[in-house]
Amino acid sequence: MAEFVRVASSTSSHTMDKSITLPPDEIFRNLENAKRFAIDIGGSLTKLAYYSTVQHKVAKVRSFDHTSKEATNENLYEISVQEEVTARLHFIKFENAYIETCLDFIKDHLVNTETKVIKATGGGAHKFKELIERKLGLKVDKEDEMTCLIKGCNFVLRNIPHEAFVFAKHTESEYRFQTTQPDIFPYLLVNIGSGVSIVKVESEDKFERIGGSSIGGGTFWGLGALLTKTKRFDELLQLASKGQHTSVDMLVKDIYGGSYGSLGLTGDLIASSFGKSATADKEFSKEDMAKSLLHMISNDIGQLACLYAKMHNLSRVYFGGFFIRGHPVTMHTITYSINFFTKGEVQALFLRHEGYLGAIGAFLKGAEEDNPNQYSWGENYAGSSGLMSVSPDMNPMQRARSGTFDMLEMDRLERKLVNLPLLQDASSYIPDTVDLIEDAPAREYWLFCFEEALDGVVKRAVASQPEMPEAAERAEKFRQKYRHKLQTLRHQPFAYGSLTVRSLLDTREHCLNEFNFPDPYCKIKQRENDTALKYYQKAVKSLDGLSWEQRQFALVRGVLAGNVFDWGAKAVSDVLESDPEFGFEQAKRQLEERPWLIDSYDQWYERLKGPPHKCALFFVDNSGVDIILGVMPFIRELLSRGTEVVLASNSGPALNDVTNGELQILTESIAAMDPVIQSGLKEDRLICVQSGSSSPCLDLSRLDKALAMVVRERNIDLVIIEGMGRAIHTNYYAMLSCESLKMAVIKNSWLADRLGGKLFSVVFKYEVPITDDHEAALAP
Amino acid sequence: MASNGHQRDDESIDEDETPTKQPRSDREMPGCFRYEPDNEAAAPAGRATSHRQTSNSTARLRSDSVKKTRPPFPWFGMDIGGTLVKLVYFEPKDITAEEEQEEVENLKSIRRYLTSNIAYGKTGIRDVHLELQDLTLCGRKGNLHFIRFPTHDLPAFLQMGRNKHFSSLHTTLCATGGGAYKFEADFHTMADLQLHKLDELECLIRGVLYIDSVVSSGPSECYYFENPTDPERCIQKPYTLENPYPLLLVNIGSGVSILAVYSESNYKRVTGTSLGGGTFLGLCCLLTGCSSFEEALEMASEGESTKVDKLVRDIYGGDYERFGLPGWAVASSFGNMMSKEKRESVSKEDLARATLVTITNNIGSITRMCALNENIERVVFVGTS
């Protein structure tokens, strides 16, 4: 049943909270451009949603006109910083007690007068209708609660990677995040409000309430209040987490003296909830009764959910509602129950943004004319609070959260993102190699590593905007924000879903963008590109002088040496900072000699003797030496063999990775020097496409739709992934349905150590998919 | 339920007792409640169809050999549950003068004690209204008595058994329920009694089938309600378990077990719930201070659950049409008790009623799902709660 609980205290506490002041930069951000409001008022929490546009700076590159004779400028292209407007969704969650203060704040900061309506849902919507209409001057338009809930659920499942998780108490990582499924339907949503609604969702618009139960959160709260004289829901949960249910419940062993072996019922199972309170006159502790009640209700809901899941043959069951809402205690008991009743066949799934579903859904209803579902959206790590820990150990009194405002911000992505069609099994694909939630030593190391690198990033950010005097101040804000994120993650590694090197890098990019440092490495990239271009012809010429066999190896070594030039790796950036003249040849000398750490060069070489590939997709990495002297000669050879080449590069900047904009210009200018590249471009056998990503890593399940289309059209039969971020931190274990080549130089001694190598060890992983009729040798 | 049995050592009994041999092993028949088939309707799978015999039809089966192998009196069956001990006692009414003379004093005293009282100690009760008279059992005619007492008073029962020198009767007590396992040692040490332990579910199924087969007069053992949602037109209707399979058997004791029964020996426990009679009583005790099941039920019959529960109309002002939920449906059991004012305005009776409604609705809901999942249309609810 719907979440609806009247909190006796909420009305009376309106006045006392008027004194709080809201910092406008942090909460209800971008209100000046806000439109399309929606509000979801539950029993104790209000969730506000609005759509806004954010103006921020982006770095653009533009080719100089080199035909004019007055080319005094040595640079190949110019960098300009432009203003760009992007769409962002804001969701804010706060206690109902603050609703009046918040409405006043919104009124004061709301500029957009076109907004006439606010979509409202949740049981409290009608209670506060008058207040909202009076304060905001907007017409409250009510939306069906369950419809909003489902719409919101579909939205987060589709757009937020690692939205769903299973909860495993007593393990190193309690939160186990699930990978986003290519198809989110069908699923079962069990919403535990005051009662329970069980909804089967079959598609975006097709869902049905297939069942429910009156024994829900309201039963726990109401019955709990009667039994323990404890009024607050949170306090009841606190009591329950301290209690022992065995003194109140009658267990199988209380009846049998042990287990009921023939039925496989163990002695510790509850035979009768509250069964012992029926036979004794003795007093029971509040804690024990609360615990028993919690078990009774969780088990009952779990059992019904299982029965419905079984009947409708559904294996994905999500739980939500205020009974769950991030409480480890209830997540654990529900998980236990589901496990018990399905013998582990069905896992209870929870959602990171479960509390926002209604508000998101109501918002989407109001924004239907903008058709938000045609876009891809991404969680903005800089603007979102992440999952708060409500575990009693870490946060003894949950009420301490009072007054905090939880936020979720989502950016509308320029491009629609889809799976790489070449993934062997999209539903089991996990981009990240190491889950830092589970791997505590790795987590320690990388958090330390990113913290240590922060000074350098700040310095680089300031240096990228020499003409802007306030850059230092902004950079300092960036430092604080990112450091705070790192601290949060140290305590709550699960805050933003799986914690990975990729997520740490992405969070840093989001924070940099937040403070208008769109491309801190633009100047470095420009300089390095210009320099490397000068050596291109020489490099190609020396390669052409080699025998075929020697050349194949030299090309691979070239790519690897080029990959050493990575400003993201401290070991390298220190060298580059101190020695700007550090060159390609030096890099080659740094490389590990064969046999490499991972070495399937021989297989690759054998393959090259065979027929040429039809078309290769190359996910490139860094600017400068890497792309120009490493990658370009390599793909030049592929083109000469008759293989078409698709160069996939980042849509937006990340570290010194080459962006699609830059790569277009570079390719053109190389084409001017090199007839092979020239004809490749002209004959459409060489194309540059953007990946849709702005990360130093690569998530093959979130790629630009246009790229996916190219992949299909060109019948790609070879995927090359280059660099530590794309081939080691991510995709190291990615299985593709065509041949693949993963090349990277390990530029971090800790990681090298982990993988059993040393600094500048080489990973050269050539893989052929195993098929029934083609038992090709797999790379080691 | 099972009577005090005899450990079979005489294999000839089948031939003596059942002229038409049934494909049933002795092991399945540890007690002496046997269903002798009608001679003319001895279909192999039709065991269930042949249960409806009157006591007259078995009379002729009495023979010397039956007498010889028949277990000695007294005949008892015990079910020791988590909350209640259920005891059946067969009181023979066809005792011959010869037998009367042979009968030892201890046996007489037990018979007299049990049949002349309707209450035993502080908590033992004989449900006189359930008594089955003129029953023929193993060739003997008599009355079947139903006695119950709380499991926590088992020590007093054992003490009584000891005082009445029960063990001198050399009888083996057939017992089922968890307590048969839990208290086996106590029976031995406190009362010098040996328990013959029998599987709970097997006994349950046989008991259901037996009781349905022997109750031929008076109110039907198995019944259902017609027009259950209309108090005006709701009537109790008899239902016969002549062709009972497949059957969903819901046993509501302290907890609840749900069995899918395909034949007398082919059954499985589908699921169960810990929200059962023990929960009803336990919560009622805590919420109202009552101390017995009867008291709790009495209170429940006088209360109003809608004051305690939050109904759909309390939330939506009426029906929730989007999902076809009527306004009167319970949205949240005890949901109104989240509010302090409402907590202060409800009576103990209301709370007892709400507890009853919560538990019964829940059992109903789980049962319905099981019936659908198992594709079984017939559901029989049994149990001491």
CSV table of N, CA and C in Angstrom, one decimal, chain A residues 60 351 369 621 679:
chain,number,residue,atom,x,y,z
A,60,LYS,N,36.9,24.1,-26.5
A,60,LYS,CA,36.7,23.6,-27.9
A,60,LYS,C,38.0,23.8,-28.7
A,351,LEU,N,17.4,-0.3,-4.0
A,351,LEU,CA,17.8,0.8,-4.9
A,351,LEU,C,18.5,1.9,-4.2
A,369,GLU,N,6.3,16.3,-22.3
A,369,GLU,CA,6.4,17.0,-23.6
A,369,GLU,C,7.9,17.1,-24.0
A,621,ASP,N,43.8,6.4,-26.5
A,621,ASP,CA,44.0,6.9,-25.2
A,621,ASP,C,44.5,8.3,-25.2
A,679,SER,N,44.2,8.7,-48.2
A,679,SER,CA,43.2,7.9,-49.0
A,679,SER,C,42.2,7.2,-48.1
